[in-house]
Each structure stands twice: as C-alpha cells, then as structure tokens.
Amino acid sequence: MSLKHLNDEEIQEYLDGNLPAQDRTMIEEHLERCPVCQDSLKQYRYLYDGLTKEEGFDLSNDFAKTVISRLGIETQTKPRFNYFYVLLAFLGAVIGVATIIRFIDMKSLGVTIYETIQPRFEFISVFADSVKNALLILNGNAGLVIVAGLALAFLATVDRFVLKPKYRRVSF
Amino acid sequence: MTDSKLQIERILSGDQTAFRALVEEYQRLVSHIVFRMVSTKEDREDICQDVFMRIYQNLGDFRSESKLSTWIARIAYNACLNHLEKRKLVPLEELNSPEQSLENFLERHKRPDEITEEKEVGALLENEINRMPATFRTILTLYHLEDMSYTQISEVMRLPEGTVKSYLFRARKLLKDRLKLKYQPEDLCH
C-alpha cells in the first residue's frame, strides 16, 4: 500500500472509520510520507465537513400543531385536581345531610324509599333464577364453559391486535 | 418496554402530547429527506405534514424489527417519490435508474468552464449536490446528516447494501472532483 497512491475508496473508507486497525495503520503510515495523498485526504475532509453541515429548510413554528389539527386528534388534557372545589362539595354534602336529619322524619322517609325502589330490583331475583337454571342445564359440563371462554378470548385478541388500529385511523 | 414502544403505545391510546413529541423529535429527519428529494419550495411543508399524517395513521402497523427512525425515513422517502412521480417533476428514468442518470449528469457537466462562478465553496457544494439525481442526494443526506448505516439506508430506500455503498462512494468522489476542478487544494483546506 505504501508503494502506490491511495485510491478514493481507501481514503473514504479511512474517513468513514470502517477499516480494520491493521489497514488503518498502513494508510496512516503511507499518508505520513505522501504529500499527494495528504492533499487528497484534505479535500475529502473538507467535503465531509460540508456534507455534515445543517441543510434543509425551516418548518413553520406551529408545524406539529397543524399536523395534529389536520388529523383531528382531540385534545386530551388531564383535569386539574382543585382542592377548593373538593372542600366546597364536602361542605355542601355535610349541610345537605344535616338539613335532612334536622327537618325530615327519617322513619317515614325510609319506608317511602323502600316502597319506591323495591319493585325495581325484582330483576335481580329473576337473573339469579336464570343463572341457576343455566347451571342445572349444563349439569356440570365444564367443557362447554371453557370453549365459550376461549372463543371470547380469541375475539378479544383479534380486536386488540387487528381491529383496534383500524378504528383509530383517520382518512384525509 | 423501550422508550419508542412506550411512546407508540401512548400515541395509539390517543395521547396527543406523545404524538406532538414524536413530530418534534423526527421533523428534522423528515425535513432533510424532503429537502433533498423535492426542489419545489412551496410543496415541501405540505409533504412533511402528509408524512406525519401517514405516520400517525400507520403507527399501529409498526413492528420493532427496524428502528423507528428508519421506518419514518422510509415513509418520508416514499412520500417524496410519490410526489415526484405524480407531478412528473423528475424524469422517470432518474427514479428507476439513478446510475444512468448520474452518468448523464457527468456528461452534461464535465468541463470546468461550464461551472458557474461561486463566491463560496459551500455554495458550490450545495449547488453540485442539488444537480445530482435524487437517489444520490438522499443517500448523502441519510449517511452524513442522519448518521444512518448502510443497512438502515438500504431499508429506507429498498436498495441492496452494496448499491448504497457504491452510490455513496461515487457521489463523494464526484463532488470531491467537482470541487477540485474549481478550487485548488490550498483553497479547500483552511
């Protein structure tokens, strides 16, 4: 390598830092003695400096905002936790309860509430009967329950990994 | 979970702040590619916006087999190619056969007296880069400005690694020779 001039590829490889240590040493030894290759190296160094200088164009200051606006992503800001409003709500609740206790006949109120809501919870007993009947029909056949569970898990996986990203896509 | 994965998860769950951070982190990379590929100034910002919209819409498809920057650069590169083809701003043969295009470039600009006077060597370099085929310009940008490896560039541009390396070396030799034609070594080495 020291008998002939370095070629362009060798100089570029040297500047890129891609050469094994042995080749690198040989090139450095040659460069120490060869003014022609030193010139060539300097020209490449200058070129490399120019290529690493910042080029491009300036995007507008509100570039990110414009992109988000075009996509129509809704702003998600975390609601601030305001202690003053919490205190106000607590005081309001205390005053409200105190007023109810002071001025209202609690016993008749309780009876009225019970009579009002009792018919609306009949569905609970109906639901419990349905579950009981379903279990009787299954007659301890756990396999059917497992298959149903696996089917639901499969559908959930498909939804999570395949369908969900598509729901999120926005056309433009 | 890596930072990139976490950031993507947050964006996919609708976190606008995370997406804004991604735009700010990668807008330099995208603008460099668009700058080198598209010469019409008025189109550049619109293309950059389109690139980030595509990134958002396809983020769910990103797999961690490549780096996020490589994936984003690829989207930017494809968007530029689509733009150039659609507007017919670059001859099709340049996009399909950049090597042939470089030969034509050398043929057209082979004589030193054809070089216009430039006050600064930097301006001459910029001018020479802009005259090169888009493929060569992009490789120079990705390697020298974005510090991408041959492997990453080959993923971005869908070119074999050997071709990337060959184009890069030829482009740099060409630029060095062009600068040498106009300026003596002592002018360049200050």
mmCIF file of C-alpha atoms in Angstrom:
data_model
loop_
_atom_site.group_PDB
_atom_site.id
_atom_site.type_symbol
_atom_site.label_atom_id
_atom_site.label_comp_id
_atom_site.label_asym_id
_atom_site.label_seq_id
_atom_site.Cartn_x
_atom_site.Cartn_y
_atom_site.Cartn_z
ATOM 1 C CA MET A 1 0.000 0.000 0.000
ATOM 2 C CA SER A 2 2.888 2.338 0.664
ATOM 3 C CA LEU A 3 4.276 1.927 -2.905
ATOM 4 C CA LYS A 4 1.316 3.404 -4.754
ATOM 5 C CA HIS A 5 -1.060 6.246 -4.006
ATOM 6 C CA LEU A 6 -4.204 5.584 -2.025
ATOM 7 C CA ASN A 7 -7.304 5.350 -4.159
ATOM 8 C CA ASP A 8 -10.533 7.254 -3.468
ATOM 9 C CA GLU A 9 -12.244 4.274 -1.937
ATOM 10 C CA GLU A 10 -9.434 3.683 0.550
ATOM 11 C CA ILE A 11 -9.443 7.326 1.625
ATOM 12 C CA GLN A 12 -13.225 7.322 2.029
ATOM 13 C CA GLU A 13 -13.159 4.074 3.995
ATOM 14 C CA TYR A 14 -10.455 5.582 6.200
ATOM 15 C CA LEU A 15 -12.501 8.727 6.877
ATOM 16 C CA ASP A 16 -15.667 6.686 7.460
ATOM 17 C CA GLY A 17 -13.787 4.726 10.125
ATOM 18 C CA ASN A 18 -14.772 1.399 8.577
ATOM 19 C CA LEU A 19 -11.296 -0.083 8.227
ATOM 20 C CA PRO A 20 -9.737 -2.758 10.421
ATOM 21 C CA ALA A 21 -6.950 -1.470 12.676
ATOM 22 C CA GLN A 22 -4.187 -3.039 10.546
ATOM 23 C CA ASP A 23 -5.362 -1.347 7.301
ATOM 24 C CA ARG A 24 -5.844 1.889 9.150
ATOM 25 C CA THR A 25 -2.272 1.832 10.407
ATOM 26 C CA MET A 26 -0.932 1.110 6.921
ATOM 27 C CA ILE A 27 -2.874 4.042 5.475
ATOM 28 C CA GLU A 28 -1.638 6.363 8.204
ATOM 29 C CA GLU A 29 1.953 5.284 7.562
ATOM 30 C CA HIS A 30 1.512 5.997 3.850
ATOM 31 C CA LEU A 31 -0.098 9.366 4.500
ATOM 32 C CA GLU A 32 2.836 10.461 6.656
ATOM 33 C CA ARG A 33 5.174 10.120 3.678
ATOM 34 C CA CYS A 34 2.954 11.025 0.696
ATOM 35 C CA PRO A 35 2.034 14.697 0.082
ATOM 36 C CA VAL A 36 -0.220 13.764 -2.873
ATOM 37 C CA CYS A 37 -2.414 11.532 -0.728
ATOM 38 C CA GLN A 38 -2.306 14.089 2.094
ATOM 39 C CA ASP A 39 -3.835 16.621 -0.330
ATOM 40 C CA SER A 40 -6.452 14.139 -1.417
ATOM 41 C CA LEU A 41 -7.290 13.386 2.220
ATOM 42 C CA LYS A 42 -7.623 17.094 2.974
ATOM 43 C CA GLN A 43 -10.014 17.560 0.047
ATOM 44 C CA TYR A 44 -12.154 14.699 1.268
ATOM 45 C CA ARG A 45 -12.068 16.051 4.815
ATOM 46 C CA TYR A 46 -13.322 19.380 3.530
ATOM 47 C CA LEU A 47 -16.062 17.637 1.580
ATOM 48 C CA TYR A 48 -17.105 15.585 4.627
ATOM 49 C CA ASP A 49 -17.306 18.774 6.704
ATOM 50 C CA GLY A 50 -19.547 20.353 4.085
ATOM 51 C CA LEU A 51 -21.801 17.305 3.941
ATOM 52 C CA THR A 52 -22.358 17.264 7.675
ATOM 53 C CA LYS A 53 -23.414 20.894 7.813
ATOM 54 C CA GLU A 54 -27.028 21.502 8.582
ATOM 55 C CA GLU A 55 -29.028 21.793 5.390
ATOM 56 C CA GLY A 56 -32.732 21.782 4.886
ATOM 57 C CA PHE A 57 -35.499 24.240 5.385
ATOM 58 C CA ASP A 58 -37.303 25.638 8.386
ATOM 59 C CA LEU A 59 -40.720 24.231 9.050
ATOM 60 C CA SER A 60 -43.267 26.665 10.414
ATOM 61 C CA ASN A 61 -43.264 27.209 14.180
ATOM 62 C CA ASP A 62 -46.702 25.642 14.579
ATOM 63 C CA PHE A 63 -45.886 22.664 12.350
ATOM 64 C CA ALA A 64 -46.775 19.991 14.947
ATOM 65 C CA LYS A 65 -49.971 21.844 15.840
ATOM 66 C CA THR A 66 -51.006 21.996 12.178
ATOM 67 C CA VAL A 67 -50.438 18.262 11.705
ATOM 68 C CA ILE A 68 -52.474 17.448 14.809
ATOM 69 C CA SER A 69 -55.200 19.812 13.691
ATOM 70 C CA ARG A 70 -55.348 18.181 10.239
ATOM 71 C CA LEU A 71 -55.599 14.764 11.856
ATOM 72 C CA GLY A 72 -58.401 15.911 14.112
ATOM 73 C CA ILE A 73 -56.943 14.380 17.248
ATOM 74 C CA GLU A 74 -58.943 15.571 20.200
ATOM 75 C CA THR A 75 -57.052 17.371 22.885
ATOM 76 C CA GLN A 76 -56.555 15.213 25.900
ATOM 77 C CA THR A 77 -55.708 17.272 28.893
ATOM 78 C CA LYS A 78 -55.775 15.875 32.371
ATOM 79 C CA PRO A 79 -58.391 17.611 34.533
ATOM 80 C CA ARG A 80 -56.815 19.627 37.283
ATOM 81 C CA PHE A 81 -57.498 18.438 40.803
ATOM 82 C CA ASN A 82 -58.871 21.503 42.549
ATOM 83 C CA TYR A 83 -58.871 21.120 46.343
ATOM 84 C CA PHE A 84 -61.094 24.178 46.785
ATOM 85 C CA TYR A 85 -63.951 22.563 44.831
ATOM 86 C CA VAL A 86 -63.495 19.312 46.796
ATOM 87 C CA LEU A 87 -63.827 21.253 50.060
ATOM 88 C CA LEU A 88 -66.919 23.057 48.773
ATOM 89 C CA ALA A 89 -68.506 19.767 47.708
ATOM 90 C CA PHE A 90 -67.739 18.203 51.105
ATOM 91 C CA LEU A 91 -69.264 21.168 52.980
ATOM 92 C CA GLY A 92 -72.309 21.089 50.712
ATOM 93 C CA ALA A 93 -72.786 17.389 51.394
ATOM 94 C CA VAL A 94 -72.469 17.894 55.178
ATOM 95 C CA ILE A 95 -75.002 20.747 55.145
ATOM 96 C CA GLY A 96 -77.386 18.742 52.976
ATOM 97 C CA VAL A 97 -77.275 15.674 55.255
ATOM 98 C CA ALA A 98 -77.617 17.834 58.393
ATOM 99 C CA THR A 99 -80.683 19.527 56.910
ATOM 100 C CA ILE A 100 -82.300 16.195 56.066
ATOM 101 C CA ILE A 101 -81.673 14.843 59.575
ATOM 102 C CA ARG A 102 -82.948 18.032 61.219
ATOM 103 C CA PHE A 103 -86.184 18.592 59.331
ATOM 104 C CA ILE A 104 -87.327 15.256 57.929
ATOM 105 C CA ASP A 105 -88.992 12.268 59.604
ATOM 106 C CA MET A 106 -86.373 9.649 58.829
ATOM 107 C CA LYS A 107 -88.591 6.667 59.558
ATOM 108 C CA SER A 108 -91.341 7.599 57.085
ATOM 109 C CA LEU A 109 -88.671 8.615 54.534
ATOM 110 C CA GLY A 110 -87.071 5.178 54.809
ATOM 111 C CA VAL A 111 -90.401 3.439 54.310
ATOM 112 C CA THR A 112 -91.173 5.608 51.263
ATOM 113 C CA ILE A 113 -87.783 4.938 49.670
ATOM 114 C CA TYR A 114 -88.074 1.187 50.253
ATOM 115 C CA GLU A 115 -91.558 1.056 48.741
ATOM 116 C CA THR A 116 -90.376 3.085 45.749
ATOM 117 C CA ILE A 117 -87.291 1.088 44.800
ATOM 118 C CA GLN A 118 -88.268 -2.412 45.908
ATOM 119 C CA PRO A 119 -90.182 -3.355 42.695
ATOM 120 C CA ARG A 120 -87.285 -2.122 40.546
ATOM 121 C CA PHE A 121 -84.897 -4.723 41.954
ATOM 122 C CA GLU A 122 -87.052 -7.680 41.165
ATOM 123 C CA PHE A 123 -84.867 -8.347 38.136
ATOM 124 C CA ILE A 124 -82.077 -9.462 40.481
ATOM 125 C CA SER A 125 -84.066 -12.428 41.669
ATOM 126 C CA VAL A 126 -85.100 -13.183 38.052
ATOM 127 C CA PHE A 127 -81.438 -13.055 36.967
ATOM 128 C CA ALA A 128 -80.390 -15.322 39.836
ATOM 129 C CA ASP A 129 -83.078 -17.848 38.809
ATOM 130 C CA SER A 130 -81.829 -17.739 35.199
ATOM 131 C CA VAL A 131 -78.250 -18.420 36.237
ATOM 132 C CA LYS A 132 -79.441 -21.246 38.473
ATOM 133 C CA ASN A 133 -81.426 -22.813 35.591
ATOM 134 C CA ALA A 134 -78.442 -22.421 33.199
ATOM 135 C CA LEU A 135 -76.187 -24.247 35.656
ATOM 136 C CA LEU A 136 -78.748 -27.027 36.007
ATOM 137 C CA ILE A 137 -78.947 -27.396 32.204
ATOM 138 C CA LEU A 138 -75.133 -27.535 31.922
ATOM 139 C CA ASN A 139 -75.219 -30.241 34.551
ATOM 140 C CA GLY A 140 -71.600 -29.766 35.459
ATOM 141 C CA ASN A 141 -70.370 -29.792 31.825
ATOM 142 C CA ALA A 142 -67.339 -27.521 32.338
ATOM 143 C CA GLY A 143 -66.006 -28.165 28.807
ATOM 144 C CA LEU A 144 -68.704 -26.031 27.246
ATOM 145 C CA VAL A 145 -67.861 -23.152 29.566
ATOM 146 C CA ILE A 146 -64.150 -23.439 28.736
ATOM 147 C CA VAL A 147 -64.842 -23.449 24.970
ATOM 148 C CA ALA A 148 -67.022 -20.364 25.332
ATOM 149 C CA GLY A 149 -64.280 -18.655 27.364
ATOM 150 C CA LEU A 150 -61.630 -19.474 24.755
ATOM 151 C CA ALA A 151 -63.860 -18.143 21.971
ATOM 152 C CA LEU A 152 -64.282 -14.873 23.852
ATOM 153 C CA ALA A 153 -60.518 -14.645 24.470
ATOM 154 C CA PHE A 154 -59.865 -15.208 20.754
ATOM 155 C CA LEU A 155 -62.313 -12.466 19.785
ATOM 156 C CA ALA A 156 -60.712 -10.085 22.294
ATOM 157 C CA THR A 157 -57.233 -10.806 20.863
ATOM 158 C CA VAL A 158 -58.415 -10.171 17.295
ATOM 159 C CA ASP A 159 -59.995 -6.944 18.420
ATOM 160 C CA ARG A 160 -56.886 -5.814 20.275
ATOM 161 C CA PHE A 161 -54.260 -6.528 17.638
ATOM 162 C CA VAL A 162 -56.128 -6.409 14.323
ATOM 163 C CA LEU A 163 -59.213 -4.276 14.504
ATOM 164 C CA LYS A 164 -58.322 -1.637 17.072
ATOM 165 C CA PRO A 165 -55.678 0.209 14.978
ATOM 166 C CA LYS A 166 -58.162 0.393 12.104
ATOM 167 C CA TYR A 167 -60.773 2.005 14.321
ATOM 168 C CA ARG A 168 -58.235 4.709 15.108
ATOM 169 C CA ARG A 169 -57.354 5.545 11.513
ATOM 170 C CA VAL A 170 -58.468 8.852 10.141
ATOM 171 C CA SER A 171 -58.993 9.469 6.462
ATOM 172 C CA PHE A 172 -57.605 12.565 4.810
ATOM 173 C CA MET B 1 -40.500 -1.772 27.169
ATOM 174 C CA THR B 2 -38.287 0.654 25.211
ATOM 175 C CA ASP B 3 -38.951 4.383 25.097
ATOM 176 C CA SER B 4 -40.078 4.138 21.472
ATOM 177 C CA LYS B 5 -42.529 1.343 22.241
ATOM 178 C CA LEU B 6 -43.893 3.235 25.211
ATOM 179 C CA GLN B 7 -44.267 6.365 23.116
ATOM 180 C CA ILE B 8 -46.094 4.426 20.386
ATOM 181 C CA GLU B 9 -48.409 2.815 22.930
ATOM 182 C CA ARG B 10 -49.280 6.247 24.287
ATOM 183 C CA ILE B 11 -49.971 7.610 20.806
ATOM 184 C CA LEU B 12 -52.128 4.614 19.918
ATOM 185 C CA SER B 13 -54.150 5.160 23.057
ATOM 186 C CA GLY B 14 -54.871 8.709 21.828
ATOM 187 C CA ASP B 15 -52.285 10.725 23.722
ATOM 188 C CA GLN B 16 -51.875 13.899 21.692
ATOM 189 C CA THR B 17 -48.893 15.087 23.718
ATOM 190 C CA ALA B 18 -46.968 11.913 22.855
ATOM 191 C CA PHE B 19 -47.662 12.391 19.150
ATOM 192 C CA ARG B 20 -46.599 16.023 19.319
ATOM 193 C CA ALA B 21 -43.322 14.899 20.921
ATOM 194 C CA LEU B 22 -42.811 12.384 18.110
ATOM 195 C CA VAL B 23 -43.380 15.083 15.471
ATOM 196 C CA GLU B 24 -40.910 17.396 17.162
ATOM 197 C CA GLU B 25 -38.348 14.612 17.532
ATOM 198 C CA TYR B 26 -38.435 13.482 13.900
ATOM 199 C CA GLN B 27 -39.342 16.626 11.943
ATOM 200 C CA ARG B 28 -35.656 17.337 11.339
ATOM 201 C CA LEU B 29 -35.148 13.905 9.753
ATOM 202 C CA VAL B 30 -38.266 14.240 7.597
ATOM 203 C CA SER B 31 -37.441 17.789 6.506
ATOM 204 C CA HIS B 32 -33.917 16.748 5.482
ATOM 205 C CA ILE B 33 -35.225 13.984 3.250
ATOM 206 C CA VAL B 34 -37.950 16.159 1.750
ATOM 207 C CA PHE B 35 -35.469 18.986 1.197
ATOM 208 C CA ARG B 36 -33.100 16.726 -0.688
ATOM 209 C CA MET B 37 -35.789 14.996 -2.745
ATOM 210 C CA VAL B 38 -38.196 17.821 -3.585
ATOM 211 C CA SER B 39 -36.927 21.047 -5.098
ATOM 212 C CA THR B 40 -40.232 22.943 -5.186
ATOM 213 C CA LYS B 41 -40.173 25.009 -2.011
ATOM 214 C CA GLU B 42 -43.923 25.571 -1.839
ATOM 215 C CA ASP B 43 -44.609 21.807 -1.730
ATOM 216 C CA ARG B 44 -42.110 20.860 0.965
ATOM 217 C CA GLU B 45 -44.047 21.739 4.105
ATOM 218 C CA ASP B 46 -47.230 20.117 2.781
ATOM 219 C CA ILE B 47 -45.300 16.922 2.072
ATOM 220 C CA CYS B 48 -43.823 16.971 5.589
ATOM 221 C CA GLN B 49 -47.336 17.297 7.007
ATOM 222 C CA ASP B 50 -48.563 14.413 4.845
ATOM 223 C CA VAL B 51 -45.640 12.291 6.040
ATOM 224 C CA PHE B 52 -46.568 12.749 9.699
ATOM 225 C CA MET B 53 -50.208 12.077 8.950
ATOM 226 C CA ARG B 54 -49.238 8.789 7.312
ATOM 227 C CA ILE B 55 -47.020 8.003 10.286
ATOM 228 C CA TYR B 56 -49.953 8.547 12.650
ATOM 229 C CA GLN B 57 -52.347 6.514 10.553
ATOM 230 C CA ASN B 58 -49.953 3.580 10.170
ATOM 231 C CA LEU B 59 -48.281 3.591 13.562
ATOM 232 C CA GLY B 60 -50.295 0.537 14.580
ATOM 233 C CA ASP B 61 -48.539 -1.403 11.802
ATOM 234 C CA PHE B 62 -45.034 -0.507 13.001
ATOM 235 C CA ARG B 63 -43.089 -3.531 14.108
ATOM 236 C CA SER B 64 -39.915 -3.196 16.104
ATOM 237 C CA GLU B 65 -37.881 -5.148 13.547
ATOM 238 C CA SER B 66 -36.390 -1.846 12.388
ATOM 239 C CA LYS B 67 -35.662 1.385 14.224
ATOM 240 C CA LEU B 68 -38.489 3.900 14.392
ATOM 241 C CA SER B 69 -36.279 6.487 12.640
ATOM 242 C CA THR B 70 -35.701 4.057 9.743
ATOM 243 C CA TRP B 71 -39.434 3.400 9.433
ATOM 244 C CA ILE B 72 -40.215 7.122 9.483
ATOM 245 C CA ALA B 73 -37.481 7.886 6.944
ATOM 246 C CA ARG B 74 -38.911 5.227 4.661
ATOM 247 C CA ILE B 75 -42.372 6.806 4.805
ATOM 248 C CA ALA B 76 -40.839 10.212 4.038
ATOM 249 C CA TYR B 77 -38.820 8.798 1.140
ATOM 250 C CA ASN B 78 -41.881 7.065 -0.351
ATOM 251 C CA ALA B 79 -43.973 10.215 0.027
ATOM 252 C CA CYS B 80 -41.327 12.157 -1.911
ATOM 253 C CA LEU B 81 -41.164 9.505 -4.637
ATOM 254 C CA ASN B 82 -44.959 9.583 -4.967
ATOM 255 C CA HIS B 83 -44.899 13.350 -5.162
ATOM 256 C CA LEU B 84 -42.171 13.401 -7.831
ATOM 257 C CA GLU B 85 -43.914 10.764 -9.910
ATOM 258 C CA LYS B 86 -47.323 12.389 -9.593
ATOM 259 C CA ARG B 87 -46.076 15.825 -10.533
ATOM 260 C CA LYS B 88 -43.674 14.438 -13.136
ATOM 261 C CA LEU B 89 -41.031 16.733 -11.684
ATOM 262 C CA VAL B 90 -38.235 14.252 -12.194
ATOM 263 C CA PRO B 91 -37.777 12.108 -15.282
ATOM 264 C CA LEU B 92 -38.961 8.592 -14.571
ATOM 265 C CA GLU B 93 -35.648 7.152 -15.751
ATOM 266 C CA GLU B 94 -33.874 9.080 -12.966
ATOM 267 C CA LEU B 95 -36.001 7.400 -10.329
ATOM 268 C CA ASN B 96 -35.782 3.983 -11.946
ATOM 269 C CA SER B 97 -32.152 4.140 -12.992
ATOM 270 C CA PRO B 98 -30.251 6.669 -10.896
ATOM 271 C CA GLU B 99 -26.902 5.293 -12.020
ATOM 272 C CA GLN B 100 -27.635 6.071 -15.660
ATOM 273 C CA SER B 101 -28.839 9.462 -14.563
ATOM 274 C CA LEU B 102 -25.534 10.126 -12.806
ATOM 275 C CA GLU B 103 -23.684 9.252 -15.996
ATOM 276 C CA ASN B 104 -25.811 11.795 -17.858
ATOM 277 C CA PHE B 105 -25.069 14.312 -15.141
ATOM 278 C CA LEU B 106 -21.322 13.761 -15.581
ATOM 279 C CA GLU B 107 -21.665 14.078 -19.329
ATOM 280 C CA ARG B 108 -23.560 17.336 -19.064
ATOM 281 C CA HIS B 109 -21.174 18.917 -16.583
ATOM 282 C CA LYS B 110 -17.807 17.523 -17.478
ATOM 283 C CA ARG B 111 -15.940 20.693 -18.452
ATOM 284 C CA PRO B 112 -14.590 23.057 -15.793
ATOM 285 C CA ASP B 113 -15.516 26.133 -17.803
ATOM 286 C CA GLU B 114 -19.161 25.132 -17.572
ATOM 287 C CA ILE B 115 -19.105 25.684 -13.853
ATOM 288 C CA THR B 116 -20.725 28.938 -12.880
ATOM 289 C CA GLU B 117 -18.783 31.268 -10.647
ATOM 290 C CA GLU B 118 -19.487 30.695 -6.994
ATOM 291 C CA LYS B 119 -18.421 33.047 -4.261
ATOM 292 C CA GLU B 120 -18.246 30.378 -1.629
ATOM 293 C CA VAL B 121 -17.111 26.803 -1.837
ATOM 294 C CA GLY B 122 -20.043 25.832 0.397
ATOM 295 C CA ALA B 123 -22.489 27.283 -2.073
ATOM 296 C CA LEU B 124 -20.750 25.408 -4.890
ATOM 297 C CA LEU B 125 -21.022 22.165 -2.944
ATOM 298 C CA GLU B 126 -24.714 22.767 -2.322
ATOM 299 C CA ASN B 127 -25.216 23.556 -5.975
ATOM 300 C CA GLU B 128 -23.409 20.409 -7.071
ATOM 301 C CA ILE B 129 -25.399 18.231 -4.665
ATOM 302 C CA ASN B 130 -28.664 19.664 -5.961
ATOM 303 C CA ARG B 131 -27.683 18.796 -9.522
ATOM 304 C CA MET B 132 -27.252 15.129 -8.661
ATOM 305 C CA PRO B 133 -30.021 12.542 -9.045
ATOM 306 C CA ALA B 134 -32.386 12.404 -6.064
ATOM 307 C CA THR B 135 -31.229 8.914 -5.075
ATOM 308 C CA PHE B 136 -27.631 10.051 -4.616
ATOM 309 C CA ARG B 137 -28.667 13.214 -2.783
ATOM 310 C CA THR B 138 -30.778 11.203 -0.375
ATOM 311 C CA ILE B 139 -28.027 8.682 0.353
ATOM 312 C CA LEU B 140 -25.579 11.517 1.107
ATOM 313 C CA THR B 141 -28.110 13.128 3.448
ATOM 314 C CA LEU B 142 -29.038 9.956 5.319
ATOM 315 C CA TYR B 143 -25.400 8.932 5.783
ATOM 316 C CA HIS B 144 -23.792 12.267 6.644
ATOM 317 C CA LEU B 145 -26.603 14.226 8.270
ATOM 318 C CA GLU B 146 -28.624 11.458 9.899
ATOM 319 C CA ASP B 147 -25.729 9.116 10.701
ATOM 320 C CA MET B 148 -27.563 6.144 9.244
ATOM 321 C CA SER B 149 -25.693 2.920 8.495
ATOM 322 C CA TYR B 150 -25.663 1.240 5.076
ATOM 323 C CA THR B 151 -28.175 -1.259 6.455
ATOM 324 C CA GLN B 152 -30.588 1.439 7.574
ATOM 325 C CA ILE B 153 -30.283 3.339 4.282
ATOM 326 C CA SER B 154 -30.902 0.145 2.332
ATOM 327 C CA GLU B 155 -34.080 -0.404 4.388
ATOM 328 C CA VAL B 156 -35.245 3.160 3.797
ATOM 329 C CA MET B 157 -34.608 3.136 0.059
ATOM 330 C CA ARG B 158 -35.144 -0.563 -0.650
ATOM 331 C CA LEU B 159 -31.727 -0.829 -2.279
ATOM 332 C CA PRO B 160 -29.115 -3.535 -1.693
ATOM 333 C CA GLU B 161 -26.458 -2.513 0.827
ATOM 334 C CA GLY B 162 -23.741 -2.887 -1.797
ATOM 335 C CA THR B 163 -25.569 -0.476 -4.090
ATOM 336 C CA VAL B 164 -25.968 2.055 -1.284
ATOM 337 C CA LYS B 165 -22.252 1.899 -0.541
ATOM 338 C CA SER B 166 -21.308 2.128 -4.220
ATOM 339 C CA TYR B 167 -23.604 5.139 -4.820
ATOM 340 C CA LEU B 168 -22.280 6.871 -1.709
ATOM 341 C CA PHE B 169 -18.630 6.431 -2.733
ATOM 342 C CA ARG B 170 -19.305 7.540 -6.297
ATOM 343 C CA ALA B 171 -21.262 10.587 -5.192
ATOM 344 C CA ARG B 172 -18.493 11.691 -2.819
ATOM 345 C CA LYS B 173 -15.753 11.149 -5.396
ATOM 346 C CA LEU B 174 -17.762 13.112 -7.916
ATOM 347 C CA LEU B 175 -18.283 16.003 -5.500
ATOM 348 C CA LYS B 176 -14.614 15.999 -4.496
ATOM 349 C CA ASP B 177 -13.566 16.119 -8.147
ATOM 350 C CA ARG B 178 -16.035 18.907 -8.887
ATOM 351 C CA LEU B 179 -14.695 20.998 -6.014
ATOM 352 C CA LYS B 180 -11.134 20.255 -7.072
ATOM 353 C CA LEU B 181 -11.874 21.466 -10.598
ATOM 354 C CA LYS B 182 -12.882 24.844 -9.338
ATOM 355 C CA TYR B 183 -10.636 25.236 -6.318
ATOM 356 C CA GLN B 184 -7.058 24.331 -5.654
ATOM 357 C CA PRO B 185 -6.379 22.111 -2.630
ATOM 358 C CA GLU B 186 -4.944 25.014 -0.632
ATOM 359 C CA ASP B 187 -8.228 26.897 -1.086
ATOM 360 C CA LEU B 188 -10.193 23.958 0.233
ATOM 361 C CA CYS B 189 -8.002 23.201 3.191
ATOM 362 C CA HIS B 190 -8.425 26.111 5.530
#
